[in-house]
C-alpha positions as a printed NumPy array, in Angstrom:
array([[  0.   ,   0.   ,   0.   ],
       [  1.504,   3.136,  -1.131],
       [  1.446,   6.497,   1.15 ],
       [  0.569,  10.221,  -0.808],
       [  3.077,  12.162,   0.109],
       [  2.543,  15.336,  -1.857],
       [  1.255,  18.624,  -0.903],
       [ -1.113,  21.113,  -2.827],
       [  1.452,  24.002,  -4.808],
       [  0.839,  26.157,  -7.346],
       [  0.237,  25.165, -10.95 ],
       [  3.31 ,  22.992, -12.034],
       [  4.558,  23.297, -15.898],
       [  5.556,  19.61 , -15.954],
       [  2.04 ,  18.178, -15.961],
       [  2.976,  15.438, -18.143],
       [  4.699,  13.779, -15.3  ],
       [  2.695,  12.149, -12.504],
       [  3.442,  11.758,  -8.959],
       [  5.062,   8.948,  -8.26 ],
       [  4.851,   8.034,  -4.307],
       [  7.313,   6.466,  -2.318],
       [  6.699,   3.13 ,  -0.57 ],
       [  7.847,   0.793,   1.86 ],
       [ 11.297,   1.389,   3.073],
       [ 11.937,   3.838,   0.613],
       [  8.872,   6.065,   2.225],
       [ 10.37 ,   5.291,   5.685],
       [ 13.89 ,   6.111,   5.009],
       [ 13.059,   9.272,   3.541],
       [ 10.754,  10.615,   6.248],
       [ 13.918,   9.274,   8.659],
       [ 16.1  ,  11.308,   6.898],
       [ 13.776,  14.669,   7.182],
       [ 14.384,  13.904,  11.194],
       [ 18.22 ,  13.823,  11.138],
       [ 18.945,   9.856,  10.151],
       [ 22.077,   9.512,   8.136],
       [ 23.382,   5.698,   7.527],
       [ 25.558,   4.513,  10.136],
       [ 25.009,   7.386,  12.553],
       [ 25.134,   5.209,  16.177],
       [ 22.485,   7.447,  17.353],
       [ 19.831,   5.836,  15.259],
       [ 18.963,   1.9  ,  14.834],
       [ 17.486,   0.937,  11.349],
       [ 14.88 ,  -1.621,  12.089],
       [ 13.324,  -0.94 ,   9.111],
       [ 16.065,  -1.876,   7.197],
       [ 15.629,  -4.33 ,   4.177],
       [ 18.995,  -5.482,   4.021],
       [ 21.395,  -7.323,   6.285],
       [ 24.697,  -6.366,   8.014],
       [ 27.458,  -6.428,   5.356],
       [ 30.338,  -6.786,   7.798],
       [ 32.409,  -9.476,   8.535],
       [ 30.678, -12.334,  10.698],
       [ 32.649, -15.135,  12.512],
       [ 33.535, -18.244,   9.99 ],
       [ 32.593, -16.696,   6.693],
       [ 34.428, -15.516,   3.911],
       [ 36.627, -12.885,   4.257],
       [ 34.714,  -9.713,   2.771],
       [ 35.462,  -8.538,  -1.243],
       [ 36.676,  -4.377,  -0.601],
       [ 38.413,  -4.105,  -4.032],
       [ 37.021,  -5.19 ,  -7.939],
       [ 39.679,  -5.263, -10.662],
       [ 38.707,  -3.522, -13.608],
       [ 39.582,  -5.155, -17.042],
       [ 40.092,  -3.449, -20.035],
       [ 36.83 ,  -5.092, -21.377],
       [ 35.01 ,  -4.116, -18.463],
       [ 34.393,  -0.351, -19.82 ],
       [ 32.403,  -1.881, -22.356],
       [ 28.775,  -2.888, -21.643],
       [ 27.923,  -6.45 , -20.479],
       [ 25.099,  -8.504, -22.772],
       [ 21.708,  -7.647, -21.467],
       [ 21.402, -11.276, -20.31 ],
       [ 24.715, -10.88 , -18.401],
       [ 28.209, -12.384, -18.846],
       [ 27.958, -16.106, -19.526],
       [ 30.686, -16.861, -17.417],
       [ 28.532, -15.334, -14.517],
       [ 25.484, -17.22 , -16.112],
       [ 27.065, -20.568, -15.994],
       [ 28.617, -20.315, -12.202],
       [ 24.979, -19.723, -11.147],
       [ 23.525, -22.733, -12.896],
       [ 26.382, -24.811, -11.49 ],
       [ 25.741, -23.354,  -8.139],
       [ 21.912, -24.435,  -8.324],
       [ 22.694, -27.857,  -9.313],
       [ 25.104, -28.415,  -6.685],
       [ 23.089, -27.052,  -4.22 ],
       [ 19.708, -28.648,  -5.48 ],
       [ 19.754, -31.352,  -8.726],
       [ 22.499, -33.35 ,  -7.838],
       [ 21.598, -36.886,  -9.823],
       [ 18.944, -35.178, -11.457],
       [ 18.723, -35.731, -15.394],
       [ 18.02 , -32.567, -16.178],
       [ 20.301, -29.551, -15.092],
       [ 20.437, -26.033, -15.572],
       [ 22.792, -24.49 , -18.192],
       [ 23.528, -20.605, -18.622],
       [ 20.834, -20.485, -21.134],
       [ 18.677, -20.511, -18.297],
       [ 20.325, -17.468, -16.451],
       [ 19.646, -14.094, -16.914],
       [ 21.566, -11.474, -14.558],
       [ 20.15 ,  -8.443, -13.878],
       [ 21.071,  -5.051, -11.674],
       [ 19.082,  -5.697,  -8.652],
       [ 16.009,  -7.156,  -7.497],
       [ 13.666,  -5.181,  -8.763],
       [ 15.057,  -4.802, -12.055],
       [ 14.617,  -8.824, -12.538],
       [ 11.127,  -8.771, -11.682],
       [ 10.298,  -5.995, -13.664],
       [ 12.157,  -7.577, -16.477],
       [  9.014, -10.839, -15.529],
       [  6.534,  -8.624, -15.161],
       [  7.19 ,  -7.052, -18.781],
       [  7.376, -10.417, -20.385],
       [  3.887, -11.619, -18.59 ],
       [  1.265, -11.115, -21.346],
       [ -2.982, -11.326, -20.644],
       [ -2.731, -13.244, -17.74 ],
       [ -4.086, -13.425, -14.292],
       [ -1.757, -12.837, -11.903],
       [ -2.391, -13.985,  -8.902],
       [ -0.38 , -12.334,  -5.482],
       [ -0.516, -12.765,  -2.229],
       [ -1.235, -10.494,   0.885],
       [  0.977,  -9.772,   3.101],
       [  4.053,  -9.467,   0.78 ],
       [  6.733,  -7.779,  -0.02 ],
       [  6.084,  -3.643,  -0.722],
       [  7.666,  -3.011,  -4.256],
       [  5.462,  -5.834,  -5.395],
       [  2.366,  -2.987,  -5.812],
       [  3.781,  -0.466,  -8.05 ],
       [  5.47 ,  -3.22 , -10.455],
       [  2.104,  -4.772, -10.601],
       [  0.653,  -1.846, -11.474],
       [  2.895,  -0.339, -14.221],
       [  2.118,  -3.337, -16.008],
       [ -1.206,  -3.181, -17.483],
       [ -1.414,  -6.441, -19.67 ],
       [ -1.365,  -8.281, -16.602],
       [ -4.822,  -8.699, -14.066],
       [ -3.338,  -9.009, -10.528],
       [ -5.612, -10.979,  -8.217],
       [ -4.981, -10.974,  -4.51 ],
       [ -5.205, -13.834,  -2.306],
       [ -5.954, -12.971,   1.241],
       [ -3.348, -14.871,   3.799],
       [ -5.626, -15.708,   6.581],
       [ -4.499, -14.605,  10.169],
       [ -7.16 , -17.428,  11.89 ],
       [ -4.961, -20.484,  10.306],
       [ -1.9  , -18.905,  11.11 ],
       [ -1.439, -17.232,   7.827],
       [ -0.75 , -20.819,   6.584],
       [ -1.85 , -21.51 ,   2.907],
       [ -2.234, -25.261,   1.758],
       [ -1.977, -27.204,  -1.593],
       [ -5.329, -27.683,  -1.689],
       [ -5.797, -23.844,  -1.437],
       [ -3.752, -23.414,  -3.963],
       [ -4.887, -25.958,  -6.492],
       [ -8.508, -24.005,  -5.653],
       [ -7.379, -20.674,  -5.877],
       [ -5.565, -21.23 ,  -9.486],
       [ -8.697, -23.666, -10.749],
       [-11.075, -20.99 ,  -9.318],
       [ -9.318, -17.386, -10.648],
       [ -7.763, -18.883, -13.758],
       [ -4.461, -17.847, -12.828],
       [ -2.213, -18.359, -15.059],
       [  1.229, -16.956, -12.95 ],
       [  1.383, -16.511,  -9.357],
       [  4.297, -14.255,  -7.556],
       [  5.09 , -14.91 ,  -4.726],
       [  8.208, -14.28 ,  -2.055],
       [  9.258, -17.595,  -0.038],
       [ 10.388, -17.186,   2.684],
       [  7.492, -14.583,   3.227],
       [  8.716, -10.52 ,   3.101],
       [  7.344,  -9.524,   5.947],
       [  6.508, -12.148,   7.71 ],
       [  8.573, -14.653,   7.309],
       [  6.31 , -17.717,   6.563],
       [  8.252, -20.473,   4.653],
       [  7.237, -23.233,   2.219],
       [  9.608, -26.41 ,   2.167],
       [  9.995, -29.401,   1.807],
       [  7.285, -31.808,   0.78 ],
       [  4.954, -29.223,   1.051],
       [  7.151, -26.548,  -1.854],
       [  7.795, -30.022,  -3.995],
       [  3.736, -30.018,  -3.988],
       [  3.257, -26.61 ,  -4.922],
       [  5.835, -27.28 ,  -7.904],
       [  3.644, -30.598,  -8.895],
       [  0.729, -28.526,  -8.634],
       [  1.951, -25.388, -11.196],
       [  3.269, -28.443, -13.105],
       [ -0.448, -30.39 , -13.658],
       [ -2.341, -26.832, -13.657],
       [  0.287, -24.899, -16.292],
       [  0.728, -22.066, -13.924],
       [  4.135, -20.316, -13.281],
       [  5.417, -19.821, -10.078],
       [  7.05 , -16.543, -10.134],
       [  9.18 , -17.155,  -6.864],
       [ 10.902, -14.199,  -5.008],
       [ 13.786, -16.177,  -2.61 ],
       [ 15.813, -13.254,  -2.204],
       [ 15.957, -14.852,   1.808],
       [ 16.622, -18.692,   1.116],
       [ 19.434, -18.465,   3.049],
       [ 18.052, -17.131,   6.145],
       [ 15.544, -19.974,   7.249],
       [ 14.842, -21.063,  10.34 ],
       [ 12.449, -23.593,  10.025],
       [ 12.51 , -25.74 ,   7.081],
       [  9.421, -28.019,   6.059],
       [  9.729, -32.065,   6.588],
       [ 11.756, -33.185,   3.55 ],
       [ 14.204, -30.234,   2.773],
       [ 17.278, -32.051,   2.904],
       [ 19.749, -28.731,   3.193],
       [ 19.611, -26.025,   5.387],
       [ 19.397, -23.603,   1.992],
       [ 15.629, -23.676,   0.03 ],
       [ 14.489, -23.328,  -3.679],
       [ 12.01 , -24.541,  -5.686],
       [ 14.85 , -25.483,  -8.004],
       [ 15.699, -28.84 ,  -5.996],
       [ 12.014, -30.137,  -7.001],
       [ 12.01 , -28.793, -10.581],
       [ 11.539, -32.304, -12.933],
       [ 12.413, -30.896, -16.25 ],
       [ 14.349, -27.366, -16.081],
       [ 12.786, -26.461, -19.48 ],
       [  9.365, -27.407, -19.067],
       [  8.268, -26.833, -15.634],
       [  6.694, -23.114, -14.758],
       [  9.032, -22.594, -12.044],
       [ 10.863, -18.625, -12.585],
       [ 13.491, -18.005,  -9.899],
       [ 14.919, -15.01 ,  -8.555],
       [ 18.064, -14.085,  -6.229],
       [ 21.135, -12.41 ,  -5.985],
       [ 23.921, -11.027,  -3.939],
       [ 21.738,  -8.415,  -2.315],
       [ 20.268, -10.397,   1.306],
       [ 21.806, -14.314,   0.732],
       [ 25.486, -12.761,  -0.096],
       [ 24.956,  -9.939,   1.622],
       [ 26.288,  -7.637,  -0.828],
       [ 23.148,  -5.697,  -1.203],
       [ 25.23 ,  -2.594,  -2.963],
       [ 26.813,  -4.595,  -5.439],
       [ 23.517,  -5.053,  -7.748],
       [ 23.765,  -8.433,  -9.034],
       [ 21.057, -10.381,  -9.25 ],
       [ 19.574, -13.367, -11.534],
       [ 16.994, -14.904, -12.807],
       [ 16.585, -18.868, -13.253],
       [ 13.716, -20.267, -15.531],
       [ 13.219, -22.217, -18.968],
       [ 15.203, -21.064, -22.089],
       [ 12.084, -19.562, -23.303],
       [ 11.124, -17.319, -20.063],
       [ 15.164, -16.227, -20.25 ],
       [ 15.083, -15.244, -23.493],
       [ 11.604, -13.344, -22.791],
       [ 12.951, -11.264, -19.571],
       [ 16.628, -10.703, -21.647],
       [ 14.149,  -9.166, -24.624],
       [ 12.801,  -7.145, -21.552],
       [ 16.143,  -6.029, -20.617],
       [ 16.969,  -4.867, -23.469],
       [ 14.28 ,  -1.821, -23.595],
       [ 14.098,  -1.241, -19.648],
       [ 17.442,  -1.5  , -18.363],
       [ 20.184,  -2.531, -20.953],
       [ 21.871,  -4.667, -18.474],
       [ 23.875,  -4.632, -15.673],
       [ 27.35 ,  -3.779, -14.026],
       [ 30.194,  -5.951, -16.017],
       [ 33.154,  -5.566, -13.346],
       [ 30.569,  -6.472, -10.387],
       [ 29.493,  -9.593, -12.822],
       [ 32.669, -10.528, -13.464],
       [ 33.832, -10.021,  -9.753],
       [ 30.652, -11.871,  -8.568],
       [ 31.868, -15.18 , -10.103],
       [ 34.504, -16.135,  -7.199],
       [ 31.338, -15.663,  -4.767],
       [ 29.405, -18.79 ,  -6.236],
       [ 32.529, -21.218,  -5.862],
       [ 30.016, -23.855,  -3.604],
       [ 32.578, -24.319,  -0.15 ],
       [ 32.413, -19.852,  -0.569],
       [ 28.463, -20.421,  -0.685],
       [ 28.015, -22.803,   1.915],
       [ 30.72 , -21.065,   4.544],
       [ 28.713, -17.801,   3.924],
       [ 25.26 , -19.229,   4.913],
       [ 26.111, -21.401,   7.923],
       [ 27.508, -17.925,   9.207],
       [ 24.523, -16.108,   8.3  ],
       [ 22.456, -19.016,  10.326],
       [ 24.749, -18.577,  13.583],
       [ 24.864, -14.666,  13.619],
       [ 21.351, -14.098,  12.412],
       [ 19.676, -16.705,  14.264],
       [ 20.686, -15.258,  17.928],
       [ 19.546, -11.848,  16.789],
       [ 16.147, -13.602,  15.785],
       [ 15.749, -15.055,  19.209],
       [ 16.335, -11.794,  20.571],
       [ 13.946,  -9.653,  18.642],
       [ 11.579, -12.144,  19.292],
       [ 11.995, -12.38 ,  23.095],
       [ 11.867,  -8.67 ,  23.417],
       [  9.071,  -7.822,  20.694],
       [  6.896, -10.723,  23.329],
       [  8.427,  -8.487,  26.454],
       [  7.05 ,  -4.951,  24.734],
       [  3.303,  -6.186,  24.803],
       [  3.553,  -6.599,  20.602],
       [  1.624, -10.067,  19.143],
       [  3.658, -12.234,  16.502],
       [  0.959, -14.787,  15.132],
       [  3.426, -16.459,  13.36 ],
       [  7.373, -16.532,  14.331],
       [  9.379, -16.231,  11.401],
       [ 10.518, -19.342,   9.61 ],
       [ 12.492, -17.587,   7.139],
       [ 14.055, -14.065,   6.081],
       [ 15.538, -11.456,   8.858],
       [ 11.957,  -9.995,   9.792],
       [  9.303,  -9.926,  12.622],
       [  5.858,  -8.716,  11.676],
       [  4.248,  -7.93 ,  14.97 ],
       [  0.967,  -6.841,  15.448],
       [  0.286,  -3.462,  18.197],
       [ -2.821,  -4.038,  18.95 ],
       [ -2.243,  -4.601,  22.802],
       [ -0.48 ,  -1.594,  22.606],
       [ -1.416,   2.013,  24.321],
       [ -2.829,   4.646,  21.916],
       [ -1.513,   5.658,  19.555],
       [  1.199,   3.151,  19.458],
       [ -1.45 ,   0.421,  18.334],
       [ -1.718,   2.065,  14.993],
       [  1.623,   1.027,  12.519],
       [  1.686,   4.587,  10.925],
       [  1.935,   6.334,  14.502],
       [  4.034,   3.602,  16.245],
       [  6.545,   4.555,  13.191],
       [  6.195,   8.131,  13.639],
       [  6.654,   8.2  ,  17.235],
       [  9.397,   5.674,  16.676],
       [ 10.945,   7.934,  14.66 ],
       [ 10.893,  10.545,  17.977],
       [ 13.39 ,   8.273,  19.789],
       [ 15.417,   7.593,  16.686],
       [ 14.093,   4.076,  15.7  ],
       [ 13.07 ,   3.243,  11.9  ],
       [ 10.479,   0.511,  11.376],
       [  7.966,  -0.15 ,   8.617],
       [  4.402,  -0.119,   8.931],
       [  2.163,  -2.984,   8.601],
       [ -0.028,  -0.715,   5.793],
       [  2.819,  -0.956,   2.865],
       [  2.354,  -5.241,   2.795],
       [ -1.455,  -4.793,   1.591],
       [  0.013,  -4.711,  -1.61 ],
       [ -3.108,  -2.779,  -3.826],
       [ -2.19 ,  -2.058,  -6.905],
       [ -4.164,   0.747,  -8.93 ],
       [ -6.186,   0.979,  -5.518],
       [ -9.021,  -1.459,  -6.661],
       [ -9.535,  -1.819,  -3.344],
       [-10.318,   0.837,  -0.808],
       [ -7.379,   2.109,   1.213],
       [ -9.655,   2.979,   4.276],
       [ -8.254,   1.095,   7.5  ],
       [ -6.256,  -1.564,   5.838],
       [ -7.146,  -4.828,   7.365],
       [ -2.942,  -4.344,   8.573],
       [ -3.045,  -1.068,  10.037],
       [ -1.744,  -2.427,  13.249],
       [  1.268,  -3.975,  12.242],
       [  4.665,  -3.189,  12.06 ],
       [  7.306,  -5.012,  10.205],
       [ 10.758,  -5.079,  12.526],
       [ 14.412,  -6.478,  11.144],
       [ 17.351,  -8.135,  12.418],
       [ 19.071,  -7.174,   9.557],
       [ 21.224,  -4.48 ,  11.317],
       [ 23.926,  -5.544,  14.168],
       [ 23.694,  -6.929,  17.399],
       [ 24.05 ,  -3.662,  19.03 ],
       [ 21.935,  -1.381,  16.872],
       [ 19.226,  -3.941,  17.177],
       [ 19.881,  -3.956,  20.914],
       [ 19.846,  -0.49 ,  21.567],
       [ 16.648,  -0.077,  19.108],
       [ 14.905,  -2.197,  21.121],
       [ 15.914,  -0.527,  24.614],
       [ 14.733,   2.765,  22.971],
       [ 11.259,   1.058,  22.088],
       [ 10.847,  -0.124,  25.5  ],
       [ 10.858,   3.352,  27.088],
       [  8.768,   4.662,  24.536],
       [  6.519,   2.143,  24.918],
       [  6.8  ,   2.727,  28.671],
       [  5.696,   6.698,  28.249],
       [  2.953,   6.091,  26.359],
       [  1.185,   3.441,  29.345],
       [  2.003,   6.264,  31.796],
       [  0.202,   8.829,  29.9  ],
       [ -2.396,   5.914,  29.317]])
């Protein structure tokens, strides 16, 4: 759910431009920085963050701080990125998931693009008449690239809070059968809340796109930070990719990248992993939105998917993140906030305020009051993704949420949390 944030003016000259509003974290940051916040300033803790710490973190690799530049590299890179980049991440993905399997993925079924957004855009322009289904909560950016993209009929699919926001096959054979969806987008683990299909149950959801010809547009930017995995997953990482029968067939699109799972969030590298005939779609999408990314970062990025490099990285990710988790968690319980469901996957807490004093049990004033005693957070409104406002934007059924990270360190998180409590703590008094 986007926020306006203009103000009446007089009579502009550009009126061919609309305004474009700022969501999610970008909306948060931005009203941060109108109170003083600056990146890294100690005074301030960034639990609104959507990105992890990049530092070093006990028992992984050491940290890239310098990229050669080749003579080559002032050129452009292809808009479907440098093969060599292409093939280390289909080697990565079938040593991490298809080991045995017959069919394995090849760079012709890589795409790299620059950033996260950009590769989903790049989808979303390739999607033709199609309903599209989506699901709420999810991740923020999700409503303005559904809505740029008219040829496309987004359909949202309400998570229900009674069954624990859990959502079965069944549910989603009905939903697909039912809507006609023909694509489905989806994060996994869940941005914000950090629900997580695996296992059996993700190899069912796979069979099911399979037997019903609908693509599984699949977000795992977080894969890496799980928690919980499903009975079955046999690694600690998760991807759709592991339960994939026939790489060029199936309807299963896959996106990551070095921005949360390599925690290189400034680098802008990220990929896409499909069917030759969805990579040479997005690429032909590339080629008019973005041109293509970086070439030194691509090239650079290579030495990150050696597998050992991989696998070092995310059991250090598991050991750092995980305590932070526990401790958000403990304290989020000890501030009088709700979490209906703990977070199985990604670096987030979506807690709900509505135990809380007035105002703090609305998200839009708990974040503005945050704000007051230097905390950043996002509010629960921006994950009832809405796009074109089809649906009214009174009182959004998540009004009284906030999402909280563990992205940042141990001791911004810490001290974020401290500075919650006593805000908290003033508004019972004046209660």
């Amino acid at each position: 759910m986007s926020v306006d944030t203009t103000t009446a003016g007089p009579p502009s000259h550009l009126s061919a431009f609309r305004e474009v509003p700022r969501t999610g974290v970008i909306f948060v940051s931005a009203e941060a920085e109108r109170r003083g916040y600056r990146a890294g300033d100690p005074a301030w803790s960034n639990l609104g963050q959507g990105q992890p710490e990049t530092g070093p973190l006990p028992g992984a690799p050491p940290r890239v701080d310098a990229v050669p530049v080749a003579p080559d590299d002032l050129e452009y890179a292809p808009v479907g990125g440098l093969w060599e980049l292409r093939e280390a991440v289909a080697e990565l993905y079938n040593h991490l998931y298809r080991r045995g399997m017959r069919s394995r993925y090849t760079a012709e079924n890589v795409a790299i693009s620059g950033g996260g957004r950009t590769s989903l855009t790049r989808a979303a322009a390739a999607l033709g008449h199609v309903n599209l289904g989506h699901f709420l909560p999810d991740y923020t950016a999700y409503e303005e690239l559904l809505e740029v993209f008219r040829l496309t009929t987004p359909i949202p699919i309400l998570l229900s809070r009674e069954r624990g926001y859990h959502f079965a096959v069944d549910d989603l054979r009905r939903e697909i059968l039912g809507r006609g969806l023909s694509a489905l987008l989806l994060s996994n683990p869940c941005n914000p809340m950090g629900r997580l299909i695996s296992g059996h149950e993700l190899a069912a959801w796979v069979d099911v796109a399979r037997q019903l010809d609908c693509s599984l547009l699949l977000d795992e930017f977080y894969s890496h930070y799980v928690w919980k995995p499903g009975a079955g997953e046999p690694g600690p990482t998760v991807s759709a990719a592991r339960y994939v029968e026939d790489v060029n067939r199936d309807p299963v699109v896959i996106f990551d990248g070095l921005t949360k799972n390599w925690r290189y969030p400034g680098w802008r590298i990220t990929w896409t992993v499909g069917p030759r005939k969805v990579i040479d779609a997005v690429s032909s999408a590339g080629s008019f939105l973005d041109g293509g990314g970086s070439r030194p970062l691509q090239r650079a990025t290579v030495a990150l998917l050696e597998p050992a490099r991989v696998e070092a990285e995310s059991a250090a990710i598991r050991t750092a993140f995980a305590a932070k988790r526990e401790l958000l968690i403990r304290r989020a319980y000890e501030l009088g906030m709700g979490i209906e469901r703990e977070p199985e996957g990604t670096f987030y807490v979506f807690a709900h305020l509505r135990d809380l004093p007035p105002p703090l049990d609305d998200g839009m004033d708990f974040f503005r009051t945050a704000l007051d005693h230097r905390v950043i957070c996002v509010p629960g409104v921006f994950f009832d993704v809405n796009p074109g406002g089809r649906r009214s934007r009174w009182l959004s059924r998540f009004h009284q949420y906030v999402r909280l990270s563990f992205g940042p360190e141990m001791e911004s998180l810490r001290s974020g949390l401290d500075r919650l409590e006593e805000m908290i703590r003033q508004a019972r008094r004046r209660a």
